[in-house]
């Protein structure tokens, strides 16, 4: 009788451990599918674009703010930023992206004080910053990811 009682207790302990294992595995599976938290607006200042000064070329290209493309565009992978850099499919842009998903005048990156700002120019397919659509002018931070019509860039401030 003691043997039967011991076996029954061991069976229940085994079942409890099995349930704990299954719930742990399922919990880990679903933890990876949760959406990433959206950055707080306090980290990113929002403002309206003001008039810009004349275009000035960077003096030191190695320390100059730049966009690095994930795939080379027209043979270039690194694009140094001026005080106003336009992005689009039109030939008059600073960065030309030959894609039907990019508007002629898609977006602009401009310098205001010590900061660079990204603004979507009411493009049809939108401009994305770190996976979120750009609705108003937004400050760029070192390492930000910018997507314009399928073209991916990474912003380097220094």
PDB file of C-alpha atoms in Angstrom:
ATOM      1  CA  UNK A   1       0.000   0.000   0.000  1.00  0.00           C
ATOM      2  CA  UNK A   2       2.839   2.378   0.732  1.00  0.00           C
ATOM      3  CA  UNK A   3       4.311   1.625  -2.684  1.00  0.00           C
ATOM      4  CA  UNK A   4       1.015   2.442  -4.440  1.00  0.00           C
ATOM      5  CA  UNK A   5       0.724   5.713  -2.505  1.00  0.00           C
ATOM      6  CA  UNK A   6       4.310   6.675  -3.366  1.00  0.00           C
ATOM      7  CA  UNK A   7       3.755   5.929  -7.076  1.00  0.00           C
ATOM      8  CA  UNK A   8       0.564   8.000  -7.122  1.00  0.00           C
ATOM      9  CA  UNK A   9       2.349  10.955  -5.518  1.00  0.00           C
ATOM     10  CA  UNK A  10       5.208  10.655  -8.018  1.00  0.00           C
ATOM     11  CA  UNK A  11       2.718  10.616 -10.913  1.00  0.00           C
ATOM     12  CA  UNK A  12       1.097  13.845  -9.676  1.00  0.00           C
ATOM     13  CA  UNK A  13       4.497  15.506  -9.163  1.00  0.00           C
ATOM     14  CA  UNK A  14       5.478  14.455 -12.696  1.00  0.00           C
ATOM     15  CA  UNK A  15       2.236  15.919 -14.118  1.00  0.00           C
ATOM     16  CA  UNK A  16       2.766  19.211 -12.267  1.00  0.00           C
ATOM     17  CA  UNK A  17       6.346  19.457 -13.581  1.00  0.00           C
ATOM     18  CA  UNK A  18       5.140  18.637 -17.102  1.00  0.00           C
ATOM     19  CA  UNK A  19       2.505  21.419 -16.957  1.00  0.00           C
ATOM     20  CA  UNK A  20       5.082  23.915 -15.644  1.00  0.00           C
ATOM     21  CA  UNK A  21       7.428  22.988 -18.501  1.00  0.00           C
ATOM     22  CA  UNK A  22       4.728  23.316 -21.176  1.00  0.00           C
ATOM     23  CA  UNK A  23       3.517  26.705 -19.868  1.00  0.00           C
ATOM     24  CA  UNK A  24       7.095  27.988 -19.696  1.00  0.00           C
ATOM     25  CA  UNK A  25       7.804  26.978 -23.304  1.00  0.00           C
ATOM     26  CA  UNK A  26       4.541  28.503 -24.566  1.00  0.00           C
ATOM     27  CA  UNK A  27       5.228  31.696 -22.588  1.00  0.00           C
ATOM     28  CA  UNK A  28       8.667  32.054 -24.191  1.00  0.00           C
ATOM     29  CA  UNK A  29       7.175  31.529 -27.651  1.00  0.00           C
ATOM     30  CA  UNK A  30       4.600  34.291 -27.223  1.00  0.00           C
ATOM     31  CA  UNK A  31       7.013  36.709 -25.553  1.00  0.00           C
ATOM     32  CA  UNK A  32       8.872  37.101 -28.871  1.00  0.00           C
ATOM     33  CA  UNK A  33       5.704  38.042 -30.783  1.00  0.00           C
ATOM     34  CA  UNK A  34       4.780  41.084 -28.683  1.00  0.00           C
ATOM     35  CA  UNK A  35       5.084  44.458 -30.418  1.00  0.00           C
ATOM     36  CA  UNK A  36       8.081  46.566 -29.466  1.00  0.00           C
ATOM     37  CA  UNK A  37       7.214  49.604 -27.364  1.00  0.00           C
ATOM     38  CA  UNK A  38       6.905  52.869 -29.258  1.00  0.00           C
ATOM     39  CA  UNK A  39       9.431  55.545 -28.289  1.00  0.00           C
ATOM     40  CA  UNK A  40       8.057  58.230 -25.989  1.00  0.00           C
ATOM     41  CA  UNK A  41       7.372  61.598 -27.563  1.00  0.00           C
ATOM     42  CA  UNK A  42       9.459  63.230 -24.842  1.00  0.00           C
ATOM     43  CA  UNK A  43      12.556  61.654 -26.403  1.00  0.00           C
ATOM     44  CA  UNK A  44      11.737  63.120 -29.791  1.00  0.00           C
ATOM     45  CA  UNK A  45      10.870  66.756 -30.114  1.00  0.00           C
ATOM     46  CA  UNK A  46       8.295  67.745 -32.687  1.00  0.00           C
ATOM     47  CA  UNK A  47       8.376  71.140 -34.360  1.00  0.00           C
ATOM     48  CA  UNK A  48       7.589  72.913 -37.586  1.00  0.00           C
ATOM     49  CA  UNK A  49      10.210  73.572 -40.196  1.00  0.00           C
ATOM     50  CA  UNK A  50      11.507  77.136 -40.276  1.00  0.00           C
ATOM     51  CA  UNK A  51      13.431  78.898 -43.030  1.00  0.00           C
ATOM     52  CA  UNK A  52      16.845  77.473 -43.774  1.00  0.00           C
ATOM     53  CA  UNK A  53      20.152  79.188 -44.427  1.00  0.00           C
ATOM     54  CA  UNK A  54      22.438  78.537 -47.411  1.00  0.00           C
ATOM     55  CA  UNK A  55      23.723  75.044 -48.175  1.00  0.00           C
ATOM     56  CA  UNK A  56      27.084  74.350 -46.581  1.00  0.00           C
ATOM     57  CA  UNK A  57      29.291  71.351 -47.302  1.00  0.00           C
ATOM     58  CA  UNK A  58      30.786  69.445 -44.383  1.00  0.00           C
ATOM     59  CA  UNK A  59      34.449  70.169 -43.737  1.00  0.00           C
ATOM     60  CA  UNK A  60      35.501  66.781 -42.372  1.00  0.00           C
ATOM     61  CA  UNK A  61      33.739  63.930 -44.204  1.00  0.00           C
ATOM     62  CA  UNK A  62      34.848  61.318 -41.666  1.00  0.00           C
ATOM     63  CA  UNK A  63      33.072  63.142 -38.813  1.00  0.00           C
ATOM     64  CA  UNK A  64      30.287  64.651 -40.909  1.00  0.00           C
ATOM     65  CA  UNK A  65      26.652  63.640 -40.432  1.00  0.00           C
ATOM     66  CA  UNK A  66      25.724  61.079 -43.068  1.00  0.00           C
ATOM     67  CA  UNK A  67      23.255  58.473 -44.228  1.00  0.00           C
ATOM     68  CA  UNK A  68      24.534  55.020 -45.045  1.00  0.00           C
ATOM     69  CA  UNK A  69      22.398  53.032 -47.426  1.00  0.00           C
ATOM     70  CA  UNK A  70      21.786  49.318 -46.854  1.00  0.00           C
ATOM     71  CA  UNK A  71      22.077  48.831 -50.643  1.00  0.00           C
ATOM     72  CA  UNK A  72      24.163  51.087 -52.899  1.00  0.00           C
ATOM     73  CA  UNK A  73      22.141  53.682 -54.846  1.00  0.00           C
ATOM     74  CA  UNK A  74      23.666  54.740 -58.176  1.00  0.00           C
ATOM     75  CA  UNK A  75      26.971  53.278 -57.023  1.00  0.00           C
ATOM     76  CA  UNK A  76      27.004  55.237 -53.741  1.00  0.00           C
ATOM     77  CA  UNK A  77      26.478  53.864 -50.267  1.00  0.00           C
ATOM     78  CA  UNK A  78      27.405  56.902 -48.118  1.00  0.00           C
ATOM     79  CA  UNK A  79      25.578  60.233 -48.440  1.00  0.00           C
ATOM     80  CA  UNK A  80      26.964  63.220 -46.519  1.00  0.00           C
ATOM     81  CA  UNK A  81      24.296  65.624 -45.272  1.00  0.00           C
ATOM     82  CA  UNK A  82      24.169  69.325 -46.075  1.00  0.00           C
ATOM     83  CA  UNK A  83      22.186  71.862 -44.110  1.00  0.00           C
ATOM     84  CA  UNK A  84      19.261  70.742 -46.312  1.00  0.00           C
ATOM     85  CA  UNK A  85      19.293  67.327 -47.996  1.00  0.00           C
ATOM     86  CA  UNK A  86      16.358  66.281 -50.163  1.00  0.00           C
ATOM     87  CA  UNK A  87      15.413  62.668 -50.870  1.00  0.00           C
ATOM     88  CA  UNK A  88      13.241  61.529 -53.761  1.00  0.00           C
ATOM     89  CA  UNK A  89      13.074  60.019 -57.237  1.00  0.00           C
ATOM     90  CA  UNK A  90      13.453  63.389 -59.013  1.00  0.00           C
ATOM     91  CA  UNK A  91      16.859  64.225 -60.496  1.00  0.00           C
ATOM     92  CA  UNK A  92      17.097  67.524 -58.566  1.00  0.00           C
ATOM     93  CA  UNK A  93      17.296  65.771 -55.177  1.00  0.00           C
ATOM     94  CA  UNK A  94      20.459  65.414 -53.118  1.00  0.00           C
ATOM     95  CA  UNK A  95      19.765  61.678 -52.773  1.00  0.00           C
ATOM     96  CA  UNK A  96      18.040  60.148 -55.801  1.00  0.00           C
ATOM     97  CA  UNK A  97      16.219  56.840 -55.277  1.00  0.00           C
ATOM     98  CA  UNK A  98      15.120  55.390 -58.611  1.00  0.00           C
ATOM     99  CA  UNK A  99      11.992  53.573 -57.460  1.00  0.00           C
ATOM    100  CA  UNK A 100       8.328  53.802 -58.321  1.00  0.00           C
ATOM    101  CA  UNK A 101       7.564  53.698 -54.575  1.00  0.00           C
ATOM    102  CA  UNK A 102       9.431  56.968 -53.977  1.00  0.00           C
ATOM    103  CA  UNK A 103       7.810  60.339 -54.709  1.00  0.00           C
ATOM    104  CA  UNK A 104       9.713  62.938 -56.746  1.00  0.00           C
ATOM    105  CA  UNK A 105      10.113  65.016 -53.593  1.00  0.00           C
ATOM    106  CA  UNK A 106       9.689  62.422 -50.864  1.00  0.00           C
ATOM    107  CA  UNK A 107      11.463  63.692 -47.727  1.00  0.00           C
ATOM    108  CA  UNK A 108      13.946  66.254 -46.478  1.00  0.00           C
ATOM    109  CA  UNK A 109      16.605  66.192 -43.770  1.00  0.00           C
ATOM    110  CA  UNK A 110      17.554  69.648 -42.559  1.00  0.00           C
ATOM    111  CA  UNK A 111      19.798  71.083 -39.895  1.00  0.00           C
ATOM    112  CA  UNK A 112      18.397  73.380 -37.225  1.00  0.00           C
ATOM    113  CA  UNK A 113      20.900  74.403 -34.582  1.00  0.00           C
ATOM    114  CA  UNK A 114      22.949  71.341 -33.640  1.00  0.00           C
ATOM    115  CA  UNK A 115      20.231  68.864 -34.620  1.00  0.00           C
ATOM    116  CA  UNK A 116      19.149  67.207 -37.832  1.00  0.00           C
ATOM    117  CA  UNK A 117      15.430  66.889 -38.515  1.00  0.00           C
ATOM    118  CA  UNK A 118      13.523  64.529 -40.805  1.00  0.00           C
ATOM    119  CA  UNK A 119      10.321  65.635 -42.524  1.00  0.00           C
ATOM    120  CA  UNK A 120       8.090  63.715 -44.912  1.00  0.00           C
ATOM    121  CA  UNK A 121       6.976  65.908 -47.817  1.00  0.00           C
ATOM    122  CA  UNK A 122       3.463  64.419 -47.981  1.00  0.00           C
ATOM    123  CA  UNK A 123       4.709  61.463 -50.004  1.00  0.00           C
ATOM    124  CA  UNK A 124       2.277  58.786 -51.096  1.00  0.00           C
ATOM    125  CA  UNK A 125       4.053  55.833 -49.451  1.00  0.00           C
ATOM    126  CA  UNK A 126       5.383  57.726 -46.441  1.00  0.00           C
ATOM    127  CA  UNK A 127       8.711  57.984 -44.675  1.00  0.00           C
ATOM    128  CA  UNK A 128       9.499  55.740 -41.706  1.00  0.00           C
ATOM    129  CA  UNK A 129      11.812  56.405 -38.792  1.00  0.00           C
ATOM    130  CA  UNK A 130      12.737  53.334 -36.733  1.00  0.00           C
ATOM    131  CA  UNK A 131       9.675  51.554 -38.155  1.00  0.00           C
ATOM    132  CA  UNK A 132       7.173  54.315 -37.348  1.00  0.00           C
ATOM    133  CA  UNK A 133       5.665  56.716 -39.900  1.00  0.00           C
ATOM    134  CA  UNK A 134       6.944  60.293 -39.819  1.00  0.00           C
ATOM    135  CA  UNK A 135       3.902  62.568 -39.481  1.00  0.00           C
ATOM    136  CA  UNK A 136       5.665  65.820 -38.500  1.00  0.00           C
ATOM    137  CA  UNK A 137       9.248  67.055 -38.413  1.00  0.00           C
ATOM    138  CA  UNK A 138      11.201  64.795 -36.078  1.00  0.00           C
ATOM    139  CA  UNK A 139      14.690  65.073 -34.564  1.00  0.00           C
ATOM    140  CA  UNK A 140      17.149  62.429 -35.755  1.00  0.00           C
ATOM    141  CA  UNK A 141      19.322  60.613 -33.235  1.00  0.00           C
ATOM    142  CA  UNK A 142      22.615  58.856 -33.935  1.00  0.00           C
ATOM    143  CA  UNK A 143      21.869  55.332 -35.208  1.00  0.00           C
ATOM    144  CA  UNK A 144      18.278  55.987 -36.341  1.00  0.00           C
ATOM    145  CA  UNK A 145      16.927  53.863 -39.206  1.00  0.00           C
ATOM    146  CA  UNK A 146      15.153  55.691 -42.030  1.00  0.00           C
ATOM    147  CA  UNK A 147      13.044  53.955 -44.696  1.00  0.00           C
ATOM    148  CA  UNK A 148      12.027  55.805 -47.852  1.00  0.00           C
ATOM    149  CA  UNK A 149      10.031  53.747 -50.353  1.00  0.00           C
ATOM    150  CA  UNK A 150      11.880  50.527 -49.547  1.00  0.00           C
ATOM    151  CA  UNK A 151      15.339  52.141 -49.424  1.00  0.00           C
ATOM    152  CA  UNK A 152      16.877  51.735 -45.980  1.00  0.00           C
ATOM    153  CA  UNK A 153      19.334  54.197 -44.442  1.00  0.00           C
ATOM    154  CA  UNK A 154      21.088  54.520 -41.112  1.00  0.00           C
ATOM    155  CA  UNK A 155      21.781  58.013 -39.752  1.00  0.00           C
ATOM    156  CA  UNK A 156      25.225  58.721 -38.289  1.00  0.00           C
ATOM    157  CA  UNK A 157      25.660  62.070 -36.572  1.00  0.00           C
ATOM    158  CA  UNK A 158      29.418  61.719 -35.971  1.00  0.00           C
TER     159      UNK A 158
END
